């Protein structure tokens, strides 16, 4: 055990290794990222999901530090849950740190957590882990990858990355550092697999500028650009376009305003003096003189764009000749909501521009050719695809295999599977308990498959409660029926009357277990009448 | 009114004009297609959706015929609902007719409906509508478009189409007929907009053959190809590949077996003698000698592929070296389920191949350049994009505009909006009552927004029933609590005990309206404890 390095991706079968990873060497360990996952469409009522990190907590005394590679929710969103249990310092770049501080302050934990600022290029010893941070391009500034020198060897962790030769902030991924790693010998490369099924090379952020120029030239009225609040480079690009085309810019929505303010303060966003105007001022200006940025690209009904699409926004409405740009892609699972929002905006008379209508968004993740470049730059002995569903890892592994890596030097593992490195060799170790933990309201992990199945059944067919009064084994009067989600009650008088008669017949014949007999009989009755199976609960009250 | 043609797309704001259209001229009308829509992810418990055709029924005596352009569910799936109300003959090509017969037989309606077989190239007078049927390529054989000569002029309706120069059945779209229409003068073109945001030209079905050859060459064991049961040309291609590579073929699943049998009988599918083997025989053969075709490409848990992904299939299981091909794209909204199924199949050790990993599927709909070709071939005076969401119609209109059609000659309308043609001019007329009709079990249209909101609320947070016994205004004993979908009851004893105490306190103080007071108090109590808002129902039983 003493000279064995263990790497453990934590979480369920989702994006493997994306939300949280643990590096373990003897009695020392290091955590990389603490993110959340968004619930899928059939995870009913769930707010978000965090990794099951019970294994990590069973070794909490060994944790020497927590590194957050960048400021996206899927890498930061579980930080309050993790830090509530852990006493270890966090390491993050300035922008990432700023975003973490907001989260910790909201959770009233900022006093109790030690936050260390690091910068790309820094080298920090965290227990036996000698960590070199290198800059990577991604769809948020200040992202880093990691070179982690351990007694077992050097591990390179890509973070979320792309190789953008013309990034908006002029700061490309650190090729020199990657090449330097290869000179030293890389025991294993852990690399972002998100876009493994995209051939070629992800377009540079720079391709968006001409697309925006076109939009700004053609727009007959106001321009509203929706994007992610964390996409600071996009705010920069829209600000630049507004400046070039003589429009003022207003930012709308708390998260975007706050992120922009922080990014400006920290020097990640440079907005020309006088360009930004308050929203109410922008709304009074000539439509051709103004651009507005906001969030809501995922079709969230409560977002500003969602409210605009249904004329439920308080401050302003869609007006004729508005041009709305969705500078984003739908997060998988959100396609329907996004498309519905676009349709509704078109219904209100807006022009709506989105990829693929025009190249107003590009991915923040490497495509296949960039993945190959990373492998060639680092020349790893072993390769571990991370940050993707199993299908992405499998495809990323196929790419590595095509480049000459042998099968025994490639490990496609799921969250909860331990990878071991000893004497220069990689092997797949034990499985630790793992999976998703659902967060719903203040409940963390109390919603399991049982409650989820109940929600599914209720969503499918609703329920009926039968309230009976009974004396000496005889039902008194007519039972009260309450239903929701089953049928439209006002149009179903006949159905419910027949049900009550049916219950009376069953109750008259029943000797013993009235509750069970009524529930079974009523379930059959409703199925034969409606081909639906609501949940049924009979209550027997002794009068 | 007498010389005015009215065209009315029926349904909600979904795929406009796709599922059902009505052509009205004086006291005569013609229905084109009778399809269903699949429910979106937030339409809880709904089986499927049909268009609201109340307007059509208000004029049912004017209907001279119903044309079904091809055999897909979104054009045929509402046929039993329509024909239950209508006394008019159906016109369809042989394969489409065969598929309709199955539906009408299932609904025990085949005796009462008059079905007429037409073939591409036929010309049929249906009241004042002189209909010429022309062949179009699509992802099911025997699809037709329509040239409808009316007293107001010639309308060309594309059906669902693509321009495949090398279709599997060797039968390209009828260019000559389209050009002939243009010679006669086309008053309006109604054209399929599904892929309006796809640039270029949809690849031919022929590109799939080399991809399948590669799959069949590389597969180390059995090959399972999943596709749509209606995709007869794909069954043909897989049969051909199996024959070329010396494998036998088994078809698994009722719908695929039945469709293949009908297509063979009608001459749309030619399978070499001896190629097809029964499934149980195929399962006994050497894995390298067999290919299996089945359905389940949309991740449906009850499908064979869905069951295989969870080792719940009765007849056989995934074994090592199985190669599974998803020869399909996810229907919008199904992405998560499809990807989850792929991940689970990979988990079971199968190799899984799907687009974009390899070009094993192509769309059945025209892309932008094909749309342009159709416009140039037919040279319409007026243009109406149909078959797509509003965003697709809008983009298709932009394509037409870029080709020189004037704004006043393009109509982007939603379902329920009447288009009128008179004296060679198109105008947008009234709106008729329209929208979706939800089908759930045997209920058609009884589930409205109210019940849907109840299902949403139940899916989100479940419910709690409080059963109280009361005498002389005083609550007796401890109330019974029943909950589902709210919290995991076994772990929530403390919460429910506190809730019961809270109810007792409220009940003791309440004078009048105990029910309402308990419900309000309990809702607040649960929210403060869990930040969840279950539906709450208090029952007051006089003892």
PDB file of N, CA and C in Angstrom, chain A residues 259-307:
ATOM      1  N   UNK A 259     -21.290  38.079 -11.741  1.00  0.00           N
ATOM      2  CA  UNK A 259     -20.115  37.451 -12.356  1.00  0.00           C
ATOM      3  C   UNK A 259     -19.305  38.463 -13.147  1.00  0.00           C
ATOM      4  N   UNK A 260     -20.008  39.329 -13.891  1.00  0.00           N
ATOM      5  CA  UNK A 260     -19.299  40.324 -14.694  1.00  0.00           C
ATOM      6  C   UNK A 260     -18.531  41.282 -13.789  1.00  0.00           C
ATOM      7  N   UNK A 261     -19.160  41.681 -12.684  1.00  0.00           N
ATOM      8  CA  UNK A 261     -18.504  42.599 -11.764  1.00  0.00           C
ATOM      9  C   UNK A 261     -17.227  41.970 -11.201  1.00  0.00           C
ATOM     10  N   UNK A 262     -17.347  40.700 -10.775  1.00  0.00           N
ATOM     11  CA  UNK A 262     -16.175  40.016 -10.224  1.00  0.00           C
ATOM     12  C   UNK A 262     -15.082  39.855 -11.278  1.00  0.00           C
ATOM     13  N   UNK A 263     -15.499  39.462 -12.496  1.00  0.00           N
ATOM     14  CA  UNK A 263     -14.515  39.256 -13.563  1.00  0.00           C
ATOM     15  C   UNK A 263     -13.824  40.568 -13.927  1.00  0.00           C
ATOM     16  N   UNK A 264     -14.589  41.667 -13.894  1.00  0.00           N
ATOM     17  CA  UNK A 264     -13.973  42.974 -14.175  1.00  0.00           C
ATOM     18  C   UNK A 264     -12.957  43.324 -13.102  1.00  0.00           C
ATOM     19  N   UNK A 265     -13.364  43.132 -11.863  1.00  0.00           N
ATOM     20  CA  UNK A 265     -12.507  43.473 -10.729  1.00  0.00           C
ATOM     21  C   UNK A 265     -11.203  42.680 -10.783  1.00  0.00           C
ATOM     22  N   UNK A 266     -11.319  41.408 -11.161  1.00  0.00           N
ATOM     23  CA  UNK A 266     -10.143  40.534 -11.175  1.00  0.00           C
ATOM     24  C   UNK A 266      -9.378  40.624 -12.494  1.00  0.00           C
ATOM     25  N   UNK A 267      -9.889  41.417 -13.426  1.00  0.00           N
ATOM     26  CA  UNK A 267      -9.158  41.634 -14.674  1.00  0.00           C
ATOM     27  C   UNK A 267      -9.424  40.614 -15.764  1.00  0.00           C
ATOM     28  N   UNK A 268     -10.503  39.842 -15.647  1.00  0.00           N
ATOM     29  CA  UNK A 268     -10.828  38.851 -16.684  1.00  0.00           C
ATOM     30  C   UNK A 268     -11.797  39.400 -17.722  1.00  0.00           C
ATOM     31  N   UNK A 269     -12.269  40.607 -17.488  1.00  0.00           N
ATOM     32  CA  UNK A 269     -13.259  41.194 -18.386  1.00  0.00           C
ATOM     33  C   UNK A 269     -12.927  42.671 -18.499  1.00  0.00           C
ATOM     34  N   UNK A 270     -12.749  43.150 -19.755  1.00  0.00           N
ATOM     35  CA  UNK A 270     -12.414  44.560 -19.949  1.00  0.00           C
ATOM     36  C   UNK A 270     -13.491  45.218 -20.782  1.00  0.00           C
ATOM     37  N   UNK A 271     -14.271  46.043 -20.136  1.00  0.00           N
ATOM     38  CA  UNK A 271     -15.385  46.696 -20.823  1.00  0.00           C
ATOM     39  C   UNK A 271     -15.060  48.172 -20.979  1.00  0.00           C
ATOM     40  N   UNK A 272     -15.130  48.683 -22.228  1.00  0.00           N
ATOM     41  CA  UNK A 272     -14.801  50.097 -22.454  1.00  0.00           C
ATOM     42  C   UNK A 272     -15.648  51.004 -21.561  1.00  0.00           C
ATOM     43  N   UNK A 273     -15.044  52.114 -21.096  1.00  0.00           N
ATOM     44  CA  UNK A 273     -15.751  53.071 -20.240  1.00  0.00           C
ATOM     45  C   UNK A 273     -17.009  53.584 -20.935  1.00  0.00           C
ATOM     46  N   UNK A 274     -18.075  53.648 -20.188  1.00  0.00           N
ATOM     47  CA  UNK A 274     -19.307  54.237 -20.717  1.00  0.00           C
ATOM     48  C   UNK A 274     -20.141  53.288 -21.538  1.00  0.00           C
ATOM     49  N   UNK A 275     -19.655  52.078 -21.792  1.00  0.00           N
ATOM     50  CA  UNK A 275     -20.419  51.141 -22.611  1.00  0.00           C
ATOM     51  C   UNK A 275     -21.605  50.566 -21.840  1.00  0.00           C
ATOM     52  N   UNK A 276     -21.351  50.208 -20.584  1.00  0.00           N
ATOM     53  CA  UNK A 276     -22.418  49.607 -19.776  1.00  0.00           C
ATOM     54  C   UNK A 276     -23.405  50.676 -19.321  1.00  0.00           C
ATOM     55  N   UNK A 277     -24.689  50.363 -19.457  1.00  0.00           N
ATOM     56  CA  UNK A 277     -25.727  51.263 -18.944  1.00  0.00           C
ATOM     57  C   UNK A 277     -26.688  50.441 -18.099  1.00  0.00           C
ATOM     58  N   UNK A 278     -27.353  51.087 -17.129  1.00  0.00           N
ATOM     59  CA  UNK A 278     -28.352  50.351 -16.351  1.00  0.00           C
ATOM     60  C   UNK A 278     -29.518  49.946 -17.251  1.00  0.00           C
ATOM     61  N   UNK A 279     -30.191  48.882 -16.867  1.00  0.00           N
ATOM     62  CA  UNK A 279     -31.264  48.334 -17.704  1.00  0.00           C
ATOM     63  C   UNK A 279     -32.354  49.362 -17.976  1.00  0.00           C
ATOM     64  N   UNK A 280     -32.791  50.073 -16.936  1.00  0.00           N
ATOM     65  CA  UNK A 280     -33.912  51.012 -17.162  1.00  0.00           C
ATOM     66  C   UNK A 280     -33.523  52.110 -18.140  1.00  0.00           C
ATOM     67  N   UNK A 281     -32.240  52.479 -18.124  1.00  0.00           N
ATOM     68  CA  UNK A 281     -31.766  53.469 -19.102  1.00  0.00           C
ATOM     69  C   UNK A 281     -31.769  52.860 -20.508  1.00  0.00           C
ATOM     70  N   UNK A 282     -31.272  51.624 -20.605  1.00  0.00           N
ATOM     71  CA  UNK A 282     -31.229  50.946 -21.905  1.00  0.00           C
ATOM     72  C   UNK A 282     -32.616  50.849 -22.514  1.00  0.00           C
ATOM     73  N   UNK A 283     -33.610  50.598 -21.660  1.00  0.00           N
ATOM     74  CA  UNK A 283     -34.974  50.405 -22.159  1.00  0.00           C
ATOM     75  C   UNK A 283     -35.570  51.694 -22.709  1.00  0.00           C
ATOM     76  N   UNK A 284     -34.995  52.838 -22.290  1.00  0.00           N
ATOM     77  CA  UNK A 284     -35.514  54.129 -22.790  1.00  0.00           C
ATOM     78  C   UNK A 284     -34.820  54.559 -24.067  1.00  0.00           C
ATOM     79  N   UNK A 285     -33.698  53.900 -24.393  1.00  0.00           N
ATOM     80  CA  UNK A 285     -32.923  54.337 -25.548  1.00  0.00           C
ATOM     81  C   UNK A 285     -33.557  53.853 -26.855  1.00  0.00           C
ATOM     82  N   UNK A 286     -33.090  54.434 -27.967  1.00  0.00           N
ATOM     83  CA  UNK A 286     -33.519  53.971 -29.281  1.00  0.00           C
ATOM     84  C   UNK A 286     -33.125  52.500 -29.425  1.00  0.00           C
ATOM     85  N   UNK A 287     -34.082  51.651 -29.884  1.00  0.00           N
ATOM     86  CA  UNK A 287     -33.795  50.207 -29.963  1.00  0.00           C
ATOM     87  C   UNK A 287     -32.520  49.895 -30.737  1.00  0.00           C
ATOM     88  N   UNK A 288     -32.199  50.696 -31.731  1.00  0.00           N
ATOM     89  CA  UNK A 288     -31.030  50.414 -32.558  1.00  0.00           C
ATOM     90  C   UNK A 288     -29.726  50.774 -31.848  1.00  0.00           C
ATOM     91  N   UNK A 289     -29.838  51.359 -30.659  1.00  0.00           N
ATOM     92  CA  UNK A 289     -28.650  51.825 -29.949  1.00  0.00           C
ATOM     93  C   UNK A 289     -28.332  50.967 -28.728  1.00  0.00           C
ATOM     94  N   UNK A 290     -29.000  49.813 -28.619  1.00  0.00           N
ATOM     95  CA  UNK A 290     -28.851  49.083 -27.367  1.00  0.00           C
ATOM     96  C   UNK A 290     -28.744  47.563 -27.576  1.00  0.00           C
ATOM     97  N   UNK A 291     -27.920  46.964 -26.754  1.00  0.00           N
ATOM     98  CA  UNK A 291     -27.846  45.501 -26.666  1.00  0.00           C
ATOM     99  C   UNK A 291     -28.021  45.113 -25.202  1.00  0.00           C
ATOM    100  N   UNK A 292     -28.673  43.983 -24.987  1.00  0.00           N
ATOM    101  CA  UNK A 292     -28.942  43.515 -23.628  1.00  0.00           C
ATOM    102  C   UNK A 292     -28.417  42.090 -23.514  1.00  0.00           C
ATOM    103  N   UNK A 293     -27.728  41.799 -22.413  1.00  0.00           N
ATOM    104  CA  UNK A 293     -27.316  40.401 -22.192  1.00  0.00           C
ATOM    105  C   UNK A 293     -28.047  39.857 -20.988  1.00  0.00           C
ATOM    106  N   UNK A 294     -28.409  38.577 -21.070  1.00  0.00           N
ATOM    107  CA  UNK A 294     -29.138  37.963 -19.969  1.00  0.00           C
ATOM    108  C   UNK A 294     -28.887  36.457 -19.951  1.00  0.00           C
ATOM    109  N   UNK A 295     -29.458  35.767 -18.974  1.00  0.00           N
ATOM    110  CA  UNK A 295     -29.325  34.312 -18.890  1.00  0.00           C
ATOM    111  C   UNK A 295     -30.634  33.670 -19.337  1.00  0.00           C
ATOM    112  N   UNK A 296     -30.727  32.356 -19.191  1.00  0.00           N
ATOM    113  CA  UNK A 296     -31.981  31.677 -19.525  1.00  0.00           C
ATOM    114  C   UNK A 296     -31.901  30.855 -20.791  1.00  0.00           C
ATOM    115  N   UNK A 297     -30.688  30.465 -21.169  1.00  0.00           N
ATOM    116  CA  UNK A 297     -30.488  29.745 -22.426  1.00  0.00           C
ATOM    117  C   UNK A 297     -30.999  28.327 -22.388  1.00  0.00           C
ATOM    118  N   UNK A 298     -31.371  27.810 -21.205  1.00  0.00           N
ATOM    119  CA  UNK A 298     -31.778  26.405 -21.124  1.00  0.00           C
ATOM    120  C   UNK A 298     -33.298  26.258 -21.078  1.00  0.00           C
ATOM    121  N   UNK A 299     -33.990  27.359 -21.377  1.00  0.00           N
ATOM    122  CA  UNK A 299     -35.451  27.291 -21.415  1.00  0.00           C
ATOM    123  C   UNK A 299     -36.090  27.254 -20.038  1.00  0.00           C
ATOM    124  N   UNK A 300     -35.319  27.605 -18.992  1.00  0.00           N
ATOM    125  CA  UNK A 300     -35.880  27.583 -17.638  1.00  0.00           C
ATOM    126  C   UNK A 300     -37.040  28.577 -17.577  1.00  0.00           C
ATOM    127  N   UNK A 301     -38.238  28.122 -17.178  1.00  0.00           N
ATOM    128  CA  UNK A 301     -39.400  29.015 -17.190  1.00  0.00           C
ATOM    129  C   UNK A 301     -39.215  30.231 -16.280  1.00  0.00           C
ATOM    130  N   UNK A 302     -38.398  30.091 -15.220  1.00  0.00           N
ATOM    131  CA  UNK A 302     -38.247  31.187 -14.262  1.00  0.00           C
ATOM    132  C   UNK A 302     -37.169  32.184 -14.688  1.00  0.00           C
ATOM    133  N   UNK A 303     -36.421  31.886 -15.743  1.00  0.00           N
ATOM    134  CA  UNK A 303     -35.356  32.801 -16.174  1.00  0.00           C
ATOM    135  C   UNK A 303     -35.951  33.985 -16.929  1.00  0.00           C
ATOM    136  N   UNK A 304     -35.137  35.001 -17.146  1.00  0.00           N
ATOM    137  CA  UNK A 304     -35.634  36.181 -17.854  1.00  0.00           C
ATOM    138  C   UNK A 304     -36.079  35.814 -19.266  1.00  0.00           C
ATOM    139  N   UNK A 305     -35.278  35.002 -19.962  1.00  0.00           N
ATOM    140  CA  UNK A 305     -35.663  34.621 -21.316  1.00  0.00           C
ATOM    141  C   UNK A 305     -36.956  33.790 -21.296  1.00  0.00           C
ATOM    142  N   UNK A 306     -37.045  32.882 -20.323  1.00  0.00           N
ATOM    143  CA  UNK A 306     -38.268  32.085 -20.176  1.00  0.00           C
ATOM    144  C   UNK A 306     -39.476  32.978 -19.937  1.00  0.00           C
ATOM    145  N   UNK A 307     -39.304  33.995 -19.074  1.00  0.00           N
ATOM    146  CA  UNK A 307     -40.418  34.897 -18.787  1.00  0.00           C
ATOM    147  C   UNK A 307     -40.763  35.753 -20.010  1.00  0.00           C
TER     148      UNK A 307
END
